[in-house]
Amino acid sequence: QPKRVDYWAGRPVSPEAFAPGDEVDALAWLPLAAAADRLSYAHDLAVLEGFAAGPAGTTPMILVRHADAIGRKAWYRAGHTGDLGRPLSISGEVDAQALGQILSSFAPGRIVSSAAQRCLATVGPYAALIGAVVETAPELTIGGATAEPNTAEWAPTETAQEWIAGIVTGGKPVVVCGHRQNLPWLLGEACAALGAPVPSGPPLRKGAFWVLQIAG
């Protein structure tokens, strides 16, 4: 049956920590020419050549949609006011824990989030794993302290445009957690700042993310 293999370009953090297992007997770090001499299959050589043709290093910018949260109507029926404090649901908390593990595969850096609790809680487990502090960004925040149910709107401002341009050109890895309403705009602005086309595809699901690898 078809077999899919995903390849990652990475840098060793602690190669001495590798332990042999049922599938891999040993790990070796080799120069490109030496690695090519060790390969048995032509399709593996094509993968190595593709890697060598790419940039020597890239910086990830990751745009995350917050995980599933308690519904607005239920939140207000329970007597709460404002939308900023609305927390993740139980399934959202589970997804946030899994997301922390996945995001740890990328180079650690800044973590920036909307001030909404559902966004902060989505990247909280990841921040704890890498020992980082989550920065809040008013430019991303939807749902103020007095917002009523079903009135959460967001419109880009000049400040927001300057903010995302600074993030893109900052040259450091960053995870940005936002909302359904502003993530497509953030992706478009980031691609515009990079001079790259906006990739096609469906909107992000809750707890999903896009990764832009920035080089040069």
JSON list of N, CA and C in Angstrom, two decimals, residues 59-135:
[
{"chain": "A", "resi": 59, "resn": "THR", "atom": "N", "xyz": [13.40, 30.62, 9.25]},
{"chain": "A", "resi": 59, "resn": "THR", "atom": "CA", "xyz": [12.83, 31.04, 10.53]},
{"chain": "A", "resi": 59, "resn": "THR", "atom": "C", "xyz": [11.32, 30.84, 10.47]},
{"chain": "A", "resi": 60, "resn": "PRO", "atom": "N", "xyz": [10.75, 30.06, 11.39]},
{"chain": "A", "resi": 60, "resn": "PRO", "atom": "CA", "xyz": [9.31, 29.81, 11.33]},
{"chain": "A", "resi": 60, "resn": "PRO", "atom": "C", "xyz": [8.49, 30.94, 11.93]},
{"chain": "A", "resi": 61, "resn": "MET", "atom": "N", "xyz": [7.42, 31.29, 11.23]},
{"chain": "A", "resi": 61, "resn": "MET", "atom": "CA", "xyz": [6.38, 32.15, 11.77]},
{"chain": "A", "resi": 61, "resn": "MET", "atom": "C", "xyz": [5.11, 31.32, 11.74]},
{"chain": "A", "resi": 62, "resn": "ILE", "atom": "N", "xyz": [4.54, 31.05, 12.91]},
{"chain": "A", "resi": 62, "resn": "ILE", "atom": "CA", "xyz": [3.43, 30.11, 13.02]},
{"chain": "A", "resi": 62, "resn": "ILE", "atom": "C", "xyz": [2.18, 30.87, 13.47]},
{"chain": "A", "resi": 63, "resn": "LEU", "atom": "N", "xyz": [1.12, 30.78, 12.67]},
{"chain": "A", "resi": 63, "resn": "LEU", "atom": "CA", "xyz": [-0.14, 31.44, 12.97]},
{"chain": "A", "resi": 63, "resn": "LEU", "atom": "C", "xyz": [-1.13, 30.39, 13.46]},
{"chain": "A", "resi": 64, "resn": "VAL", "atom": "N", "xyz": [-1.59, 30.52, 14.70]},
{"chain": "A", "resi": 64, "resn": "VAL", "atom": "CA", "xyz": [-2.43, 29.51, 15.36]},
{"chain": "A", "resi": 64, "resn": "VAL", "atom": "C", "xyz": [-3.83, 30.07, 15.60]},
{"chain": "A", "resi": 65, "resn": "ARG", "atom": "N", "xyz": [-4.83, 29.28, 15.27]},
{"chain": "A", "resi": 65, "resn": "ARG", "atom": "CA", "xyz": [-6.19, 29.62, 15.69]},
{"chain": "A", "resi": 65, "resn": "ARG", "atom": "C", "xyz": [-6.46, 28.99, 17.05]},
{"chain": "A", "resi": 66, "resn": "HIS", "atom": "N", "xyz": [-7.05, 29.76, 17.95]},
{"chain": "A", "resi": 66, "resn": "HIS", "atom": "CA", "xyz": [-7.27, 29.23, 19.30]},
{"chain": "A", "resi": 66, "resn": "HIS", "atom": "C", "xyz": [-8.10, 27.95, 19.26]},
{"chain": "A", "resi": 67, "resn": "ALA", "atom": "N", "xyz": [-7.90, 27.11, 20.26]},
{"chain": "A", "resi": 67, "resn": "ALA", "atom": "CA", "xyz": [-8.62, 25.84, 20.35]},
{"chain": "A", "resi": 67, "resn": "ALA", "atom": "C", "xyz": [-10.08, 26.09, 20.74]},
{"chain": "A", "resi": 68, "resn": "ASP", "atom": "N", "xyz": [-10.86, 25.03, 20.76]},
{"chain": "A", "resi": 68, "resn": "ASP", "atom": "CA", "xyz": [-12.29, 25.14, 21.04]},
{"chain": "A", "resi": 68, "resn": "ASP", "atom": "C", "xyz": [-12.54, 25.75, 22.41]},
{"chain": "A", "resi": 69, "resn": "ALA", "atom": "N", "xyz": [-13.48, 26.70, 22.47]},
{"chain": "A", "resi": 69, "resn": "ALA", "atom": "CA", "xyz": [-13.80, 27.39, 23.72]},
{"chain": "A", "resi": 69, "resn": "ALA", "atom": "C", "xyz": [-15.26, 27.15, 24.08]},
{"chain": "A", "resi": 70, "resn": "ILE", "atom": "N", "xyz": [-15.60, 27.42, 25.34]},
{"chain": "A", "resi": 70, "resn": "ILE", "atom": "CA", "xyz": [-16.99, 27.39, 25.76]},
{"chain": "A", "resi": 70, "resn": "ILE", "atom": "C", "xyz": [-17.78, 28.39, 24.92]},
{"chain": "A", "resi": 71, "resn": "GLY", "atom": "N", "xyz": [-18.96, 28.01, 24.48]},
{"chain": "A", "resi": 71, "resn": "GLY", "atom": "CA", "xyz": [-19.75, 28.85, 23.61]},
{"chain": "A", "resi": 71, "resn": "GLY", "atom": "C", "xyz": [-20.13, 30.18, 24.25]},
{"chain": "A", "resi": 72, "resn": "ARG", "atom": "N", "xyz": [-20.28, 31.21, 23.41]},
{"chain": "A", "resi": 72, "resn": "ARG", "atom": "CA", "xyz": [-20.62, 32.54, 23.93]},
{"chain": "A", "resi": 72, "resn": "ARG", "atom": "C", "xyz": [-21.95, 32.55, 24.68]},
{"chain": "A", "resi": 73, "resn": "LYS", "atom": "N", "xyz": [-22.97, 31.92, 24.07]},
{"chain": "A", "resi": 73, "resn": "LYS", "atom": "CA", "xyz": [-24.30, 31.96, 24.69]},
{"chain": "A", "resi": 73, "resn": "LYS", "atom": "C", "xyz": [-24.27, 31.30, 26.06]},
{"chain": "A", "resi": 74, "resn": "ALA", "atom": "N", "xyz": [-23.62, 30.15, 26.16]},
{"chain": "A", "resi": 74, "resn": "ALA", "atom": "CA", "xyz": [-23.54, 29.47, 27.45]},
{"chain": "A", "resi": 74, "resn": "ALA", "atom": "C", "xyz": [-22.76, 30.31, 28.46]},
{"chain": "A", "resi": 75, "resn": "TRP", "atom": "N", "xyz": [-21.73, 30.98, 27.98]},
{"chain": "A", "resi": 75, "resn": "TRP", "atom": "CA", "xyz": [-20.90, 31.81, 28.84]},
{"chain": "A", "resi": 75, "resn": "TRP", "atom": "C", "xyz": [-21.71, 32.97, 29.44]},
{"chain": "A", "resi": 76, "resn": "TYR", "atom": "N", "xyz": [-22.52, 33.61, 28.59]},
{"chain": "A", "resi": 76, "resn": "TYR", "atom": "CA", "xyz": [-23.33, 34.73, 29.07]},
{"chain": "A", "resi": 76, "resn": "TYR", "atom": "C", "xyz": [-24.51, 34.25, 29.91]},
{"chain": "A", "resi": 77, "resn": "ARG", "atom": "N", "xyz": [-25.09, 33.11, 29.56]},
{"chain": "A", "resi": 77, "resn": "ARG", "atom": "CA", "xyz": [-26.19, 32.57, 30.36]},
{"chain": "A", "resi": 77, "resn": "ARG", "atom": "C", "xyz": [-25.74, 32.23, 31.77]},
{"chain": "A", "resi": 78, "resn": "ALA", "atom": "N", "xyz": [-24.46, 31.90, 31.92]},
{"chain": "A", "resi": 78, "resn": "ALA", "atom": "CA", "xyz": [-23.92, 31.58, 33.24]},
{"chain": "A", "resi": 78, "resn": "ALA", "atom": "C", "xyz": [-23.67, 32.83, 34.08]},
{"chain": "A", "resi": 79, "resn": "GLY", "atom": "N", "xyz": [-23.96, 34.01, 33.51]},
{"chain": "A", "resi": 79, "resn": "GLY", "atom": "CA", "xyz": [-23.83, 35.24, 34.27]},
{"chain": "A", "resi": 79, "resn": "GLY", "atom": "C", "xyz": [-22.56, 36.01, 34.07]},
{"chain": "A", "resi": 80, "resn": "HIS", "atom": "N", "xyz": [-21.71, 35.56, 33.15]},
{"chain": "A", "resi": 80, "resn": "HIS", "atom": "CA", "xyz": [-20.45, 36.27, 32.90]},
{"chain": "A", "resi": 80, "resn": "HIS", "atom": "C", "xyz": [-20.70, 37.47, 32.00]},
{"chain": "A", "resi": 81, "resn": "THR", "atom": "N", "xyz": [-19.86, 38.47, 32.14]},
{"chain": "A", "resi": 81, "resn": "THR", "atom": "CA", "xyz": [-19.94, 39.65, 31.27]},
{"chain": "A", "resi": 81, "resn": "THR", "atom": "C", "xyz": [-18.63, 39.77, 30.50]},
{"chain": "A", "resi": 82, "resn": "GLY", "atom": "N", "xyz": [-18.74, 40.24, 29.28]},
{"chain": "A", "resi": 82, "resn": "GLY", "atom": "CA", "xyz": [-17.54, 40.37, 28.45]},
{"chain": "A", "resi": 82, "resn": "GLY", "atom": "C", "xyz": [-17.09, 39.03, 27.91]},
{"chain": "A", "resi": 83, "resn": "ASP", "atom": "N", "xyz": [-16.31, 39.09, 26.86]},
{"chain": "A", "resi": 83, "resn": "ASP", "atom": "CA", "xyz": [-15.91, 37.87, 26.14]},
{"chain": "A", "resi": 83, "resn": "ASP", "atom": "C", "xyz": [-14.45, 37.51, 26.35]},
{"chain": "A", "resi": 84, "resn": "LEU", "atom": "N", "xyz": [-13.65, 38.41, 26.90]},
{"chain": "A", "resi": 84, "resn": "LEU", "atom": "CA", "xyz": [-12.21, 38.16, 27.03]},
{"chain": "A", "resi": 84, "resn": "LEU", "atom": "C", "xyz": [-11.91, 36.97, 27.94]},
{"chain": "A", "resi": 85, "resn": "GLY", "atom": "N", "xyz": [-12.72, 36.77, 28.97]},
{"chain": "A", "resi": 85, "resn": "GLY", "atom": "CA", "xyz": [-12.44, 35.71, 29.93]},
{"chain": "A", "resi": 85, "resn": "GLY", "atom": "C", "xyz": [-12.99, 34.35, 29.56]},
{"chain": "A", "resi": 86, "resn": "ARG", "atom": "N", "xyz": [-13.65, 34.24, 28.41]},
{"chain": "A", "resi": 86, "resn": "ARG", "atom": "CA", "xyz": [-14.26, 32.96, 28.03]},
{"chain": "A", "resi": 86, "resn": "ARG", "atom": "C", "xyz": [-13.18, 31.89, 27.85]},
{"chain": "A", "resi": 87, "resn": "PRO", "atom": "N", "xyz": [-13.25, 30.79, 28.59]},
{"chain": "A", "resi": 87, "resn": "PRO", "atom": "CA", "xyz": [-12.16, 29.81, 28.59]},
{"chain": "A", "resi": 87, "resn": "PRO", "atom": "C", "xyz": [-12.32, 28.73, 27.53]},
{"chain": "A", "resi": 88, "resn": "LEU", "atom": "N", "xyz": [-11.30, 27.90, 27.41]},
{"chain": "A", "resi": 88, "resn": "LEU", "atom": "CA", "xyz": [-11.37, 26.74, 26.53]},
{"chain": "A", "resi": 88, "resn": "LEU", "atom": "C", "xyz": [-12.34, 25.71, 27.09]},
{"chain": "A", "resi": 89, "resn": "SER", "atom": "N", "xyz": [-12.93, 24.94, 26.20]},
{"chain": "A", "resi": 89, "resn": "SER", "atom": "CA", "xyz": [-13.72, 23.79, 26.62]},
{"chain": "A", "resi": 89, "resn": "SER", "atom": "C", "xyz": [-12.77, 22.67, 27.04]},
{"chain": "A", "resi": 90, "resn": "ILE", "atom": "N", "xyz": [-13.32, 21.59, 27.53]},
{"chain": "A", "resi": 90, "resn": "ILE", "atom": "CA", "xyz": [-12.47, 20.46, 27.92]},
{"chain": "A", "resi": 90, "resn": "ILE", "atom": "C", "xyz": [-11.70, 19.92, 26.71]},
{"chain": "A", "resi": 91, "resn": "SER", "atom": "N", "xyz": [-12.40, 19.78, 25.58]},
{"chain": "A", "resi": 91, "resn": "SER", "atom": "CA", "xyz": [-11.70, 19.29, 24.38]},
{"chain": "A", "resi": 91, "resn": "SER", "atom": "C", "xyz": [-10.66, 20.30, 23.91]},
{"chain": "A", "resi": 92, "resn": "GLY", "atom": "N", "xyz": [-10.94, 21.59, 24.09]},
{"chain": "A", "resi": 92, "resn": "GLY", "atom": "CA", "xyz": [-9.96, 22.61, 23.74]},
{"chain": "A", "resi": 92, "resn": "GLY", "atom": "C", "xyz": [-8.71, 22.52, 24.59]},
{"chain": "A", "resi": 93, "resn": "GLU", "atom": "N", "xyz": [-8.87, 22.22, 25.87]},
{"chain": "A", "resi": 93, "resn": "GLU", "atom": "CA", "xyz": [-7.72, 22.07, 26.76]},
{"chain": "A", "resi": 93, "resn": "GLU", "atom": "C", "xyz": [-6.86, 20.87, 26.34]},
{"chain": "A", "resi": 94, "resn": "VAL", "atom": "N", "xyz": [-7.54, 19.79, 25.94]},
{"chain": "A", "resi": 94, "resn": "VAL", "atom": "CA", "xyz": [-6.81, 18.61, 25.46]},
{"chain": "A", "resi": 94, "resn": "VAL", "atom": "C", "xyz": [-6.01, 18.95, 24.21]},
{"chain": "A", "resi": 95, "resn": "ASP", "atom": "N", "xyz": [-6.65, 19.67, 23.29]},
{"chain": "A", "resi": 95, "resn": "ASP", "atom": "CA", "xyz": [-5.98, 20.06, 22.05]},
{"chain": "A", "resi": 95, "resn": "ASP", "atom": "C", "xyz": [-4.80, 20.99, 22.33]},
{"chain": "A", "resi": 96, "resn": "ALA", "atom": "N", "xyz": [-4.94, 21.88, 23.31]},
{"chain": "A", "resi": 96, "resn": "ALA", "atom": "CA", "xyz": [-3.85, 22.80, 23.64]},
{"chain": "A", "resi": 96, "resn": "ALA", "atom": "C", "xyz": [-2.63, 22.05, 24.14]},
{"chain": "A", "resi": 97, "resn": "GLN", "atom": "N", "xyz": [-2.85, 20.99, 24.91]},
{"chain": "A", "resi": 97, "resn": "GLN", "atom": "CA", "xyz": [-1.73, 20.18, 25.37]},
{"chain": "A", "resi": 97, "resn": "GLN", "atom": "C", "xyz": [-1.03, 19.49, 24.21]},
{"chain": "A", "resi": 98, "resn": "ALA", "atom": "N", "xyz": [-1.82, 18.94, 23.29]},
{"chain": "A", "resi": 98, "resn": "ALA", "atom": "CA", "xyz": [-1.23, 18.29, 22.11]},
{"chain": "A", "resi": 98, "resn": "ALA", "atom": "C", "xyz": [-0.51, 19.31, 21.24]},
{"chain": "A", "resi": 99, "resn": "LEU", "atom": "N", "xyz": [-1.09, 20.49, 21.10]},
{"chain": "A", "resi": 99, "resn": "LEU", "atom": "CA", "xyz": [-0.49, 21.54, 20.29]},
{"chain": "A", "resi": 99, "resn": "LEU", "atom": "C", "xyz": [0.87, 21.94, 20.84]},
{"chain": "A", "resi": 100, "resn": "GLY", "atom": "N", "xyz": [0.99, 21.98, 22.16]},
{"chain": "A", "resi": 100, "resn": "GLY", "atom": "CA", "xyz": [2.28, 22.31, 22.76]},
{"chain": "A", "resi": 100, "resn": "GLY", "atom": "C", "xyz": [3.38, 21.35, 22.34]},
{"chain": "A", "resi": 101, "resn": "GLN", "atom": "N", "xyz": [3.06, 20.07, 22.28]},
{"chain": "A", "resi": 101, "resn": "GLN", "atom": "CA", "xyz": [4.04, 19.07, 21.86]},
{"chain": "A", "resi": 101, "resn": "GLN", "atom": "C", "xyz": [4.42, 19.26, 20.40]},
{"chain": "A", "resi": 102, "resn": "ILE", "atom": "N", "xyz": [3.42, 19.53, 19.55]},
{"chain": "A", "resi": 102, "resn": "ILE", "atom": "CA", "xyz": [3.69, 19.67, 18.12]},
{"chain": "A", "resi": 102, "resn": "ILE", "atom": "C", "xyz": [4.54, 20.91, 17.85]},
{"chain": "A", "resi": 103, "resn": "LEU", "atom": "N", "xyz": [4.16, 22.04, 18.46]},
{"chain": "A", "resi": 103, "resn": "LEU", "atom": "CA", "xyz": [4.90, 23.27, 18.23]},
{"chain": "A", "resi": 103, "resn": "LEU", "atom": "C", "xyz": [6.34, 23.18, 18.73]},
{"chain": "A", "resi": 104, "resn": "SER", "atom": "N", "xyz": [6.60, 22.29, 19.68]},
{"chain": "A", "resi": 104, "resn": "SER", "atom": "CA", "xyz": [7.96, 22.11, 20.18]},
{"chain": "A", "resi": 104, "resn": "SER", "atom": "C", "xyz": [8.90, 21.53, 19.13]},
{"chain": "A", "resi": 105, "resn": "SER", "atom": "N", "xyz": [8.34, 21.06, 18.00]},
{"chain": "A", "resi": 105, "resn": "SER", "atom": "CA", "xyz": [9.17, 20.56, 16.91]},
{"chain": "A", "resi": 105, "resn": "SER", "atom": "C", "xyz": [9.89, 21.70, 16.18]},
{"chain": "A", "resi": 106, "resn": "PHE", "atom": "N", "xyz": [9.38, 22.92, 16.33]},
{"chain": "A", "resi": 106, "resn": "PHE", "atom": "CA", "xyz": [9.94, 24.06, 15.63]},
{"chain": "A", "resi": 106, "resn": "PHE", "atom": "C", "xyz": [10.89, 24.83, 16.54]},
{"chain": "A", "resi": 107, "resn": "ALA", "atom": "N", "xyz": [11.72, 25.67, 15.92]},
{"chain": "A", "resi": 107, "resn": "ALA", "atom": "CA", "xyz": [12.67, 26.46, 16.69]},
{"chain": "A", "resi": 107, "resn": "ALA", "atom": "C", "xyz": [11.93, 27.34, 17.69]},
{"chain": "A", "resi": 108, "resn": "PRO", "atom": "N", "xyz": [12.32, 27.34, 18.96]},
{"chain": "A", "resi": 108, "resn": "PRO", "atom": "CA", "xyz": [11.61, 28.16, 19.95]},
{"chain": "A", "resi": 108, "resn": "PRO", "atom": "C", "xyz": [11.90, 29.64, 19.76]},
{"chain": "A", "resi": 109, "resn": "GLY", "atom": "N", "xyz": [10.95, 30.46, 20.14]},
{"chain": "A", "resi": 109, "resn": "GLY", "atom": "CA", "xyz": [11.13, 31.91, 20.01]},
{"chain": "A", "resi": 109, "resn": "GLY", "atom": "C", "xyz": [10.05, 32.64, 20.77]},
{"chain": "A", "resi": 110, "resn": "ARG", "atom": "N", "xyz": [9.59, 33.76, 20.23]},
{"chain": "A", "resi": 110, "resn": "ARG", "atom": "CA", "xyz": [8.54, 34.55, 20.86]},
{"chain": "A", "resi": 110, "resn": "ARG", "atom": "C", "xyz": [7.19, 33.85, 20.74]},
{"chain": "A", "resi": 111, "resn": "ILE", "atom": "N", "xyz": [6.32, 34.11, 21.71]},
{"chain": "A", "resi": 111, "resn": "ILE", "atom": "CA", "xyz": [4.94, 33.66, 21.65]},
{"chain": "A", "resi": 111, "resn": "ILE", "atom": "C", "xyz": [4.08, 34.89, 21.87]},
{"chain": "A", "resi": 112, "resn": "VAL", "atom": "N", "xyz": [3.26, 35.23, 20.88]},
{"chain": "A", "resi": 112, "resn": "VAL", "atom": "CA", "xyz": [2.41, 36.42, 20.95]},
{"chain": "A", "resi": 112, "resn": "VAL", "atom": "C", "xyz": [0.97, 35.99, 20.78]},
{"chain": "A", "resi": 113, "resn": "SER", "atom": "N", "xyz": [0.08, 36.54, 21.61]},
{"chain": "A", "resi": 113, "resn": "SER", "atom": "CA", "xyz": [-1.31, 36.09, 21.60]},
{"chain": "A", "resi": 113, "resn": "SER", "atom": "C", "xyz": [-2.26, 37.26, 21.76]},
{"chain": "A", "resi": 114, "resn": "SER", "atom": "N", "xyz": [-3.47, 37.08, 21.23]},
{"chain": "A", "resi": 114, "resn": "SER", "atom": "CA", "xyz": [-4.59, 37.93, 21.61]},
{"chain": "A", "resi": 114, "resn": "SER", "atom": "C", "xyz": [-4.73, 37.88, 23.12]},
{"chain": "A", "resi": 115, "resn": "ALA", "atom": "N", "xyz": [-5.29, 38.93, 23.71]},
{"chain": "A", "resi": 115, "resn": "ALA", "atom": "CA", "xyz": [-5.47, 38.96, 25.16]},
{"chain": "A", "resi": 115, "resn": "ALA", "atom": "C", "xyz": [-6.65, 38.12, 25.62]},
{"chain": "A", "resi": 116, "resn": "ALA", "atom": "N", "xyz": [-7.43, 37.55, 24.68]},
{"chain": "A", "resi": 116, "resn": "ALA", "atom": "CA", "xyz": [-8.56, 36.70, 25.05]},
{"chain": "A", "resi": 116, "resn": "ALA", "atom": "C", "xyz": [-8.04, 35.44, 25.75]},
{"chain": "A", "resi": 117, "resn": "GLN", "atom": "N", "xyz": [-8.73, 35.03, 26.81]},
{"chain": "A", "resi": 117, "resn": "GLN", "atom": "CA", "xyz": [-8.28, 33.88, 27.58]},
{"chain": "A", "resi": 117, "resn": "GLN", "atom": "C", "xyz": [-8.19, 32.62, 26.74]},
{"chain": "A", "resi": 118, "resn": "ARG", "atom": "N", "xyz": [-9.10, 32.44, 25.78]},
{"chain": "A", "resi": 118, "resn": "ARG", "atom": "CA", "xyz": [-9.08, 31.23, 24.95]},
{"chain": "A", "resi": 118, "resn": "ARG", "atom": "C", "xyz": [-7.83, 31.16, 24.09]},
{"chain": "A", "resi": 119, "resn": "CYS", "atom": "N", "xyz": [-7.28, 32.31, 23.72]},
{"chain": "A", "resi": 119, "resn": "CYS", "atom": "CA", "xyz": [-6.03, 32.33, 22.95]},
{"chain": "A", "resi": 119, "resn": "CYS", "atom": "C", "xyz": [-4.83, 32.08, 23.87]},
{"chain": "A", "resi": 120, "resn": "LEU", "atom": "N", "xyz": [-4.82, 32.77, 25.01]},
{"chain": "A", "resi": 120, "resn": "LEU", "atom": "CA", "xyz": [-3.71, 32.60, 25.96]},
{"chain": "A", "resi": 120, "resn": "LEU", "atom": "C", "xyz": [-3.61, 31.15, 26.42]},
{"chain": "A", "resi": 121, "resn": "ALA", "atom": "N", "xyz": [-4.77, 30.52, 26.66]},
{"chain": "A", "resi": 121, "resn": "ALA", "atom": "CA", "xyz": [-4.76, 29.13, 27.13]},
{"chain": "A", "resi": 121, "resn": "ALA", "atom": "C", "xyz": [-4.34, 28.16, 26.04]},
{"chain": "A", "resi": 122, "resn": "THR", "atom": "N", "xyz": [-4.56, 28.52, 24.78]},
{"chain": "A", "resi": 122, "resn": "THR", "atom": "CA", "xyz": [-4.17, 27.65, 23.67]},
{"chain": "A", "resi": 122, "resn": "THR", "atom": "C", "xyz": [-2.67, 27.51, 23.57]},
{"chain": "A", "resi": 123, "resn": "VAL", "atom": "N", "xyz": [-1.92, 28.60, 23.77]},
{"chain": "A", "resi": 123, "resn": "VAL", "atom": "CA", "xyz": [-0.46, 28.55, 23.66]},
{"chain": "A", "resi": 123, "resn": "VAL", "atom": "C", "xyz": [0.22, 28.44, 25.02]},
{"chain": "A", "resi": 124, "resn": "GLY", "atom": "N", "xyz": [-0.58, 28.41, 26.11]},
{"chain": "A", "resi": 124, "resn": "GLY", "atom": "CA", "xyz": [0.00, 28.29, 27.44]},
{"chain": "A", "resi": 124, "resn": "GLY", "atom": "C", "xyz": [0.84, 27.03, 27.65]},
{"chain": "A", "resi": 125, "resn": "PRO", "atom": "N", "xyz": [0.33, 25.84, 27.28]},
{"chain": "A", "resi": 125, "resn": "PRO", "atom": "CA", "xyz": [1.14, 24.63, 27.46]},
{"chain": "A", "resi": 125, "resn": "PRO", "atom": "C", "xyz": [2.44, 24.67, 26.66]},
{"chain": "A", "resi": 126, "resn": "TYR", "atom": "N", "xyz": [2.40, 25.23, 25.45]},
{"chain": "A", "resi": 126, "resn": "TYR", "atom": "CA", "xyz": [3.63, 25.36, 24.66]},
{"chain": "A", "resi": 126, "resn": "TYR", "atom": "C", "xyz": [4.62, 26.28, 25.35]},
{"chain": "A", "resi": 127, "resn": "ALA", "atom": "N", "xyz": [4.13, 27.41, 25.87]},
{"chain": "A", "resi": 127, "resn": "ALA", "atom": "CA", "xyz": [5.01, 28.34, 26.58]},
{"chain": "A", "resi": 127, "resn": "ALA", "atom": "C", "xyz": [5.66, 27.67, 27.78]},
{"chain": "A", "resi": 128, "resn": "ALA", "atom": "N", "xyz": [4.90, 26.85, 28.51]},
{"chain": "A", "resi": 128, "resn": "ALA", "atom": "CA", "xyz": [5.45, 26.16, 29.67]},
{"chain": "A", "resi": 128, "resn": "ALA", "atom": "C", "xyz": [6.54, 25.16, 29.25]},
{"chain": "A", "resi": 129, "resn": "LEU", "atom": "N", "xyz": [6.33, 24.50, 28.11]},
{"chain": "A", "resi": 129, "resn": "LEU", "atom": "CA", "xyz": [7.31, 23.51, 27.65]},
{"chain": "A", "resi": 129, "resn": "LEU", "atom": "C", "xyz": [8.65, 24.14, 27.29]},
{"chain": "A", "resi": 130, "resn": "ILE", "atom": "N", "xyz": [8.61, 25.32, 26.68]},
{"chain": "A", "resi": 130, "resn": "ILE", "atom": "CA", "xyz": [9.88, 25.93, 26.24]},
{"chain": "A", "resi": 130, "resn": "ILE", "atom": "C", "xyz": [10.38, 27.00, 27.22]},
{"chain": "A", "resi": 131, "resn": "GLY", "atom": "N", "xyz": [9.62, 27.22, 28.30]},
{"chain": "A", "resi": 131, "resn": "GLY", "atom": "CA", "xyz": [10.05, 28.19, 29.30]},
{"chain": "A", "resi": 131, "resn": "GLY", "atom": "C", "xyz": [9.95, 29.62, 28.83]},
{"chain": "A", "resi": 132, "resn": "ALA", "atom": "N", "xyz": [8.91, 29.93, 28.06]},
{"chain": "A", "resi": 132, "resn": "ALA", "atom": "CA", "xyz": [8.74, 31.28, 27.52]},
{"chain": "A", "resi": 132, "resn": "ALA", "atom": "C", "xyz": [7.55, 31.97, 28.17]},
{"chain": "A", "resi": 133, "resn": "VAL", "atom": "N", "xyz": [7.50, 33.28, 28.03]},
{"chain": "A", "resi": 133, "resn": "VAL", "atom": "CA", "xyz": [6.38, 34.08, 28.50]},
{"chain": "A", "resi": 133, "resn": "VAL", "atom": "C", "xyz": [5.53, 34.48, 27.29]},
{"chain": "A", "resi": 134, "resn": "VAL", "atom": "N", "xyz": [4.22, 34.36, 27.43]},
{"chain": "A", "resi": 134, "resn": "VAL", "atom": "CA", "xyz": [3.31, 34.75, 26.35]},
{"chain": "A", "resi": 134, "resn": "VAL", "atom": "C", "xyz": [3.09, 36.26, 26.38]},
{"chain": "A", "resi": 135, "resn": "GLU", "atom": "N", "xyz": [3.39, 36.91, 25.27]},
{"chain": "A", "resi": 135, "resn": "GLU", "atom": "CA", "xyz": [3.15, 38.35, 25.15]},
{"chain": "A", "resi": 135, "resn": "GLU", "atom": "C", "xyz": [1.73, 38.57, 24.63]}
]
